[in-house]
Each structure stands twice: as structure tokens, then as C-alpha cells.
Amino acid sequence: MATHAKPLPRVTIYATGGTIAGGSTSNTDLLFYTAGSVGIDTLLDAVPEAKQYASITGEQLLNVGSHEIRSSDLLDLSKRVNQQFAENLSDGVVITHGTDTLEETAFFLDLTVSHPQPLVVVGAMRPASAISADGPLNLLQGVSLAASSKGRGRGTMIVLNDRIQSAFYTSKTHANTLDTFRAVEQGSLGFFLNAKPLFYFEPAHVSNKPHFDISNITSLPRVDILYSHQDASSDLLELAIERGAKGVVIAASGGGWASPALEAAAEDLTTEGFPVVFATRTGNGFSIKQAKFGTGAGLINAQKARIILMLALASGYDQQQISACFNTG
Ligand code: ASP
């Protein structure tokens, strides 16, 4: 009797640009290349081996540096991924993305995609044109992970530099080096042997991770981040609100402190019911705040706290529900 080979898992790649798709006329240029200059077909041509792991469909959604990604792009991306999984169109999804704001997109997806299939965000620190470009191997490993049943039920994952990281806690921690994506306290989920994913543990859940259903959300409100420092005035905070911010995140010092002017302004705003969230600017640790000043972001950094606040406001949450989103203790 003839035996039939099992069909390969179906992996969809959404390409958005970044250094992984970056190009320069010099192969030693790691600084002034153009991010988002080659398309998905060129990225895939660099790793024909990816076809051994999956039947791949690629779609070019954007081709930009990730500092250009807008909140409307996040909504669009998340809705596409949810649709792929809900309608059983893909067994896994890979998103190629610039590393500068990769953690924001990955975090957004982690909070808004509600399916167990593997979802992997891949970037690179060296452009496609560079000596020792890291993009091709990162992409190969990302595809292999998206095609693997071991990647199921693990939330959104980030793949760079041979490591598998949880999107919830991971951040870009170095502007230049390959080992930039880290969750300093929480560690990584696993790594790769060649392109084979190896996880340290079975799937686990982030404590008290909020989930948002975005199926009826068509836009996200403006939320600005203000950086606290010695002598910081409240001028920029007032201007942000005048210009349309519906919530603000303060990148506060230490465990949630801001300058006297910012704290006084935050207290007034909180009394009026305007949402103010205090995240720690230290990069690690827990930010806590007395309720009269606003909400402490707990373990969430400022750029991720902004994502939560946008989603919470778009979902119509009140102050208490907003605070509950940051209860990571
Ligand atoms: N500037 C690039 C970007 O975020 C950096 C990178 O992808 O590594 O698009």
C-alpha cells in the first residue's frame, strides 16, 4: 500500500520591514542602511531551507522602519492573525519586524490574539546586506518554531539570536548588539539547536495577563508617555492632554516616583477621572502608586503600559478596571 507523506504545517509570514529587510551598498555598514528595503520574497530566497519545515505563504503588509509603525497597524495585524487561526488558515504565523519597537507589537499581539497556535515575531540586528547578517537564521528558526506543535499555547514569542523569548516580559535592552532581546528577571523560554526549538518547560501562563477582544475596536485612543526626571515640569503633560491624549503614562523614577510638579498634576487629573499610569524607568522591578495619584504599572515598562492603557480605554474600562490590568503581583 502506498504511504503518503504527512503534509507540512502551513505557516503564514507577514512582513513589515525593519533591519531584517534592510539594505546598504556596503556590507560593513551596520548603522546607516535603509530599514525595510527588501521584500518578503528576497527574505525567503535567503533561506530556502525554511521550506523543509513548512508550506509557507508570505504577505508584505508594510515595509518600514519599526519607529513608523502606528496603532492602526497593530489592530490590522492582530485581526489578521486572529482570522488566520480562527478560520484554520494557518498552523503558525511569523511576523518579520524592525527591532526598535518590536516589543510593543509583540506585546500588543500577546494581549489580543486568543488562539493557541504558535505566533512568532522575528527581527534582526544586522541588515540583509551585512557580513554575518543574522536575519536568515532568525527567520529559519522562526518558521521552524511556528511550524512546531511545541510552540502551541505559549503566547506570542520573540525569536532573535538563537533564543525564544516571551513577548510579555521581553524588551530591547541594547541598541546595537545581537543579544539585545532580554527579559532580565524572567529569562528566556528556550533556544534552538540548529533550527530545532528546545523549551526549558512545558507551556506556562503569565500571572494575571489581561486579554482584550479587539474584534469591534476600530481605532485606539492617543496615549502619551512623559519621562520624569529631576525638576520635570508638568508643561508637557498639560500639552499632551490639550493636544488630545486620553491617557498618559509617566516613565517614573525608581518604584514609581515623579517630580513634585508631575505628581501634583497627576493627582489633579486622577481626581477628574483622567487615567495616569506610573511605570518605572529603571527597566526592571515593580512600580506602585497610591490611588490618589493614578495607577502603578507593576512590572510593565512604560512603552508596554501605553499599549495596555490604549486597549483598556478602547474597551471602555473605568479606573478600577484599568488598575486591575496592571495587577501582575
Ligand atoms: N531601525 C530598525 C527598525 O526597528 C532597527 C531594526 O530592525 O533592528 O526598523
Coordinates of C-alpha atoms and ligand atoms in Angstrom, one line a residue:
M1 CA 0.0 0.0 0.0
A2 CA 1.4 3.4 -0.9
T3 CA 2.3 5.6 2.0
H4 CA 1.5 9.3 1.9
A5 CA 3.9 11.8 3.5
K6 CA 2.2 14.0 6.1
P7 CA 1.6 17.5 4.7
L8 CA 3.9 20.2 6.1
P9 CA 2.4 22.6 8.6
R10 CA 1.1 25.8 7.0
V11 CA 2.9 28.9 8.1
T12 CA 2.0 32.4 7.1
I13 CA 4.6 35.1 7.2
Y14 CA 3.6 38.8 7.5
A15 CA 6.5 41.1 6.6
T16 CA 6.5 44.6 7.9
G17 CA 10.1 45.8 7.2
G18 CA 12.9 46.6 9.7
T19 CA 16.6 45.8 9.6
I20 CA 15.9 42.2 8.7
A21 CA 14.7 43.6 5.4
G22 CA 17.4 46.4 5.5
G23 CA 19.9 47.1 2.7
S24 CA 23.1 49.1 2.1
T25 CA 25.6 49.5 -0.6
S26 CA 28.3 48.4 1.9
N27 CA 28.4 45.0 3.6
T28 CA 30.1 46.6 6.6
D29 CA 27.5 49.3 7.1
L30 CA 25.6 48.4 10.3
L31 CA 24.4 52.0 11.0
F32 CA 23.2 53.9 8.0
Y33 CA 21.5 51.2 6.0
T34 CA 17.9 51.6 5.0
A35 CA 15.5 49.5 7.1
G36 CA 12.6 47.9 5.1
S37 CA 14.2 48.0 1.7
V38 CA 13.9 44.4 0.5
G39 CA 10.7 42.4 0.2
I40 CA 9.4 39.2 1.6
D41 CA 10.4 37.2 -1.5
T42 CA 14.0 38.2 -1.1
L43 CA 14.0 37.4 2.6
L44 CA 12.6 33.9 1.8
D45 CA 15.1 33.4 -1.0
A46 CA 17.9 33.8 1.5
V47 CA 16.6 30.7 3.5
P48 CA 15.3 28.1 1.0
E49 CA 15.7 25.6 3.9
A50 CA 12.6 27.1 5.5
K51 CA 10.5 25.1 3.0
Q52 CA 11.7 21.9 4.7
Y53 CA 9.7 22.9 7.8
A54 CA 6.5 24.4 6.5
S55 CA 4.4 25.2 3.5
I56 CA 4.9 29.0 3.5
T57 CA 2.7 31.8 2.4
G58 CA 4.3 35.3 2.6
E59 CA 2.5 38.6 2.6
Q60 CA 4.1 42.1 2.6
L61 CA 1.9 44.2 4.9
L62 CA 4.3 47.1 5.3
N63 CA 8.0 47.8 4.6
V64 CA 9.1 50.4 7.1
G65 CA 11.4 51.0 10.0
S66 CA 9.6 50.0 13.1
H67 CA 9.6 53.5 14.5
E68 CA 7.0 54.2 11.8
I69 CA 4.5 51.5 13.0
R70 CA 1.2 53.0 14.0
S71 CA -1.5 51.8 16.4
S72 CA -3.8 51.2 13.3
D73 CA -1.1 48.8 12.0
L74 CA -1.3 46.9 15.3
L75 CA -5.0 46.5 15.1
D76 CA -4.8 45.4 11.5
L77 CA -2.0 42.8 12.2
S78 CA -3.8 41.3 15.2
K79 CA -7.1 41.0 13.4
R80 CA -5.3 39.2 10.5
V81 CA -3.6 36.8 12.9
N82 CA -6.8 36.1 14.8
Q83 CA -8.6 35.4 11.5
Q84 CA -5.8 33.0 10.2
F85 CA -6.2 31.0 13.4
A86 CA -9.9 31.2 13.9
E87 CA -10.6 30.1 10.3
N88 CA -7.9 27.4 10.4
L89 CA -6.0 29.0 7.5
S90 CA -2.6 28.7 9.2
D91 CA -0.9 26.4 11.7
G92 CA 1.5 29.1 12.8
V93 CA 2.3 32.7 12.0
V94 CA 5.6 34.6 11.7
I95 CA 5.8 38.4 11.7
T96 CA 9.0 40.0 10.5
H97 CA 9.5 43.3 12.2
G98 CA 12.1 46.0 13.0
T99 CA 13.6 45.5 16.4
D100 CA 13.3 49.1 17.7
T101 CA 9.6 48.8 18.5
L102 CA 9.2 45.0 18.1
E103 CA 8.5 44.6 21.8
E104 CA 5.5 46.9 21.5
T105 CA 3.9 44.9 18.6
A106 CA 4.7 41.6 20.2
F107 CA 3.2 42.7 23.5
F108 CA 0.1 44.0 21.7
L109 CA -0.4 40.7 19.9
D110 CA 0.2 38.8 23.2
L111 CA -2.8 40.6 24.7
T112 CA -5.1 40.4 21.8
V113 CA -4.6 37.1 20.0
S114 CA -6.7 34.4 21.6
H115 CA -5.6 31.2 19.9
P116 CA -3.0 28.6 20.9
Q117 CA -1.2 28.3 17.6
P118 CA 2.4 29.5 17.6
L119 CA 2.8 33.2 16.9
V120 CA 6.4 34.3 16.4
V121 CA 7.8 37.8 15.9
V122 CA 11.3 37.8 14.2
G123 CA 13.7 40.6 13.7
A124 CA 17.4 41.1 13.0
M125 CA 20.1 43.4 14.3
R126 CA 22.2 43.4 11.1
P127 CA 20.7 44.3 7.7
A128 CA 20.3 41.7 5.0
S129 CA 23.2 43.2 3.1
A130 CA 25.7 42.9 6.0
I131 CA 28.6 40.5 6.6
S132 CA 27.2 37.9 9.0
A133 CA 23.6 39.1 8.7
D134 CA 21.5 37.4 11.4
G135 CA 18.2 37.7 9.7
P136 CA 18.2 34.5 7.6
L137 CA 18.9 32.2 10.6
N138 CA 16.4 34.1 12.8
L139 CA 13.8 33.7 10.0
L140 CA 14.6 30.0 9.6
Q141 CA 14.3 29.4 13.3
G142 CA 11.1 31.5 13.5
V143 CA 9.5 29.4 10.7
S144 CA 10.5 26.2 12.4
L145 CA 9.0 27.3 15.7
A146 CA 5.8 28.5 14.1
A147 CA 5.5 25.0 12.4
S148 CA 6.2 23.2 15.7
S149 CA 3.5 21.8 18.0
K150 CA 5.9 22.6 20.8
G151 CA 5.2 26.3 20.2
R152 CA 1.5 26.0 21.0
G153 CA -0.1 27.7 24.0
R154 CA 3.0 29.8 24.8
G155 CA 1.6 33.3 23.9
T156 CA 3.4 35.5 21.4
M157 CA 7.1 34.6 21.2
I158 CA 10.1 36.6 20.0
V159 CA 13.0 35.0 18.1
L160 CA 16.4 36.5 17.7
N161 CA 20.0 35.4 18.4
D162 CA 19.1 31.7 18.9
R163 CA 16.7 32.4 21.7
I164 CA 12.9 32.0 22.2
Q165 CA 11.5 34.8 24.4
S166 CA 8.1 35.5 25.9
A167 CA 6.7 38.7 24.4
F168 CA 5.1 39.7 27.7
Y169 CA 8.3 40.4 29.5
T170 CA 11.0 40.8 26.8
S171 CA 12.4 44.2 25.8
K172 CA 15.1 45.5 23.6
T173 CA 17.9 46.2 26.0
H174 CA 20.9 47.2 23.8
A175 CA 20.8 49.5 20.8
N176 CA 23.4 47.6 18.8
T177 CA 24.3 44.0 19.8
L178 CA 22.8 40.7 18.7
D179 CA 21.8 39.6 22.2
T180 CA 19.6 42.7 22.8
F181 CA 16.2 41.0 23.5
R182 CA 16.0 40.0 27.1
A183 CA 13.7 39.5 30.0
V184 CA 16.4 40.1 32.6
E185 CA 14.4 38.7 35.6
Q186 CA 12.1 36.2 33.8
G187 CA 14.7 34.7 31.4
S188 CA 14.0 33.0 28.0
L189 CA 11.6 30.2 27.2
G190 CA 14.1 28.2 25.3
F191 CA 16.6 28.2 22.4
F192 CA 17.4 26.5 19.1
L193 CA 19.6 23.6 18.2
N194 CA 20.2 24.4 14.6
A195 CA 16.6 25.2 13.8
K196 CA 15.0 22.9 16.3
P197 CA 13.2 24.7 19.1
L198 CA 14.1 23.4 22.6
F199 CA 11.9 24.7 25.5
Y200 CA 13.0 24.6 29.1
F201 CA 9.5 24.0 30.5
E202 CA 6.0 23.0 29.3
P203 CA 3.7 25.9 28.4
A204 CA 3.0 28.2 31.4
H205 CA 0.8 31.3 31.8
V206 CA 1.9 34.8 32.7
S207 CA 0.2 35.7 36.0
N208 CA -2.8 37.9 35.6
K209 CA -2.2 38.7 32.0
P210 CA -5.0 40.9 30.7
H211 CA -6.7 39.9 27.5
F212 CA -8.6 42.3 25.1
D213 CA -11.1 41.3 22.5
I214 CA -10.4 43.8 19.6
S215 CA -12.9 42.4 17.1
N216 CA -15.1 45.5 17.5
I217 CA -12.3 48.0 18.1
T218 CA -11.6 50.2 15.0
S219 CA -9.2 52.7 16.5
L220 CA -7.1 53.2 19.6
P221 CA -7.0 56.4 21.6
R222 CA -4.0 58.6 21.9
V223 CA -1.9 57.8 25.0
D224 CA 1.4 59.7 25.5
I225 CA 4.4 58.8 27.6
L226 CA 6.1 61.5 29.7
Y227 CA 9.6 61.0 31.2
S228 CA 10.1 62.1 34.7
H229 CA 13.5 63.5 35.8
Q230 CA 14.8 65.9 38.4
D231 CA 12.9 69.2 38.1
A232 CA 10.5 67.9 35.5
S233 CA 7.6 70.4 35.0
S234 CA 4.0 69.5 34.2
D235 CA 4.1 71.6 31.0
L236 CA 4.4 68.6 28.5
L237 CA 1.8 66.7 30.4
E238 CA -0.7 69.6 30.1
L239 CA 0.2 70.0 26.4
A240 CA -0.3 66.3 25.7
I241 CA -3.8 66.5 27.1
E242 CA -4.6 69.7 25.2
R243 CA -3.5 68.0 22.0
G244 CA -5.8 65.0 22.5
A245 CA -4.2 62.4 24.8
K246 CA -6.9 60.4 26.5
G247 CA -4.4 58.9 29.0
V248 CA -0.8 59.3 30.0
V249 CA 2.0 57.0 31.2
I250 CA 4.7 58.5 33.3
A251 CA 8.1 56.8 33.0
A252 CA 8.8 57.4 36.7
S253 CA 12.0 57.0 38.7
G254 CA 12.6 54.1 40.9
G255 CA 9.5 52.3 42.2
G256 CA 7.1 54.9 40.8
W257 CA 8.2 58.4 41.8
A258 CA 7.8 61.5 39.7
S259 CA 8.9 65.1 40.2
P260 CA 6.7 67.2 42.5
A261 CA 5.1 69.1 39.6
L262 CA 4.2 65.9 37.8
E263 CA 2.8 64.2 40.9
A264 CA 0.7 67.3 41.7
A265 CA -0.6 67.3 38.1
A266 CA -1.3 63.6 38.3
E267 CA -3.2 64.0 41.5
D268 CA -5.5 66.6 40.0
L269 CA -6.0 64.6 36.8
T270 CA -6.8 61.4 38.8
T271 CA -9.5 63.4 40.8
E272 CA -11.0 64.4 37.5
G273 CA -11.1 60.7 36.4
F274 CA -8.3 61.1 33.8
P275 CA -6.1 58.0 33.6
V276 CA -2.4 58.4 34.7
V277 CA -0.2 55.3 34.9
F278 CA 3.3 55.3 36.6
A279 CA 5.8 52.8 35.1
T280 CA 9.4 52.5 36.3
R281 CA 12.0 53.9 34.0
T282 CA 14.7 51.6 35.6
G283 CA 14.0 48.8 33.1
N284 CA 13.1 46.3 35.9
G285 CA 11.1 45.9 39.0
F286 CA 7.7 46.9 40.3
S287 CA 6.1 50.4 40.1
I288 CA 3.4 51.0 42.7
K289 CA 1.4 54.2 43.3
Q290 CA -1.1 55.5 45.9
A291 CA -4.5 55.5 44.2
K292 CA -4.9 59.3 44.6
F293 CA -2.0 59.8 42.1
G294 CA -3.1 57.2 39.5
T295 CA -2.1 53.6 38.8
G296 CA 1.2 51.8 39.3
A297 CA 2.2 49.8 36.2
G298 CA 3.6 46.9 38.3
L299 CA 6.2 45.0 36.2
I300 CA 5.2 46.6 32.9
N301 CA 7.5 49.1 31.3
A302 CA 6.3 52.5 30.0
Q303 CA 6.0 51.5 26.3
K304 CA 4.0 48.4 27.2
A305 CA 1.9 50.2 29.8
R306 CA 0.9 52.6 27.0
I307 CA -0.3 49.6 24.9
I308 CA -2.4 48.3 27.9
L309 CA -3.9 51.8 28.5
M310 CA -4.8 52.3 24.9
L311 CA -6.5 48.9 24.8
A312 CA -8.3 49.4 28.2
L313 CA -9.6 52.8 27.1
A314 CA -10.8 51.5 23.8
S315 CA -12.6 48.7 25.7
G316 CA -14.4 51.4 27.8
Y317 CA -12.7 50.4 31.1
D318 CA -13.1 52.5 34.2
Q319 CA -10.3 53.4 36.7
Q320 CA -10.7 50.3 38.7
Q321 CA -10.6 48.0 35.6
I322 CA -7.6 49.9 34.3
S323 CA -5.8 49.3 37.6
A324 CA -6.7 45.6 37.5
C325 CA -4.8 45.3 34.2
F326 CA -1.5 46.1 35.9
N327 CA -2.0 43.8 38.8
T328 CA 0.9 41.5 38.0
G329 CA 1.7 40.7 41.6
Ligands
ASP1 N1 15.6 50.7 13.0 C1 15.3 49.3 12.7 C2 13.8 49.1 12.9 O1 13.4 49.0 14.0 C3 16.1 48.5 13.7 C4 16.0 47.0 13.5 O2 15.1 46.5 12.8 O3 16.8 46.3 14.1 O4 13.1 49.1 12.0

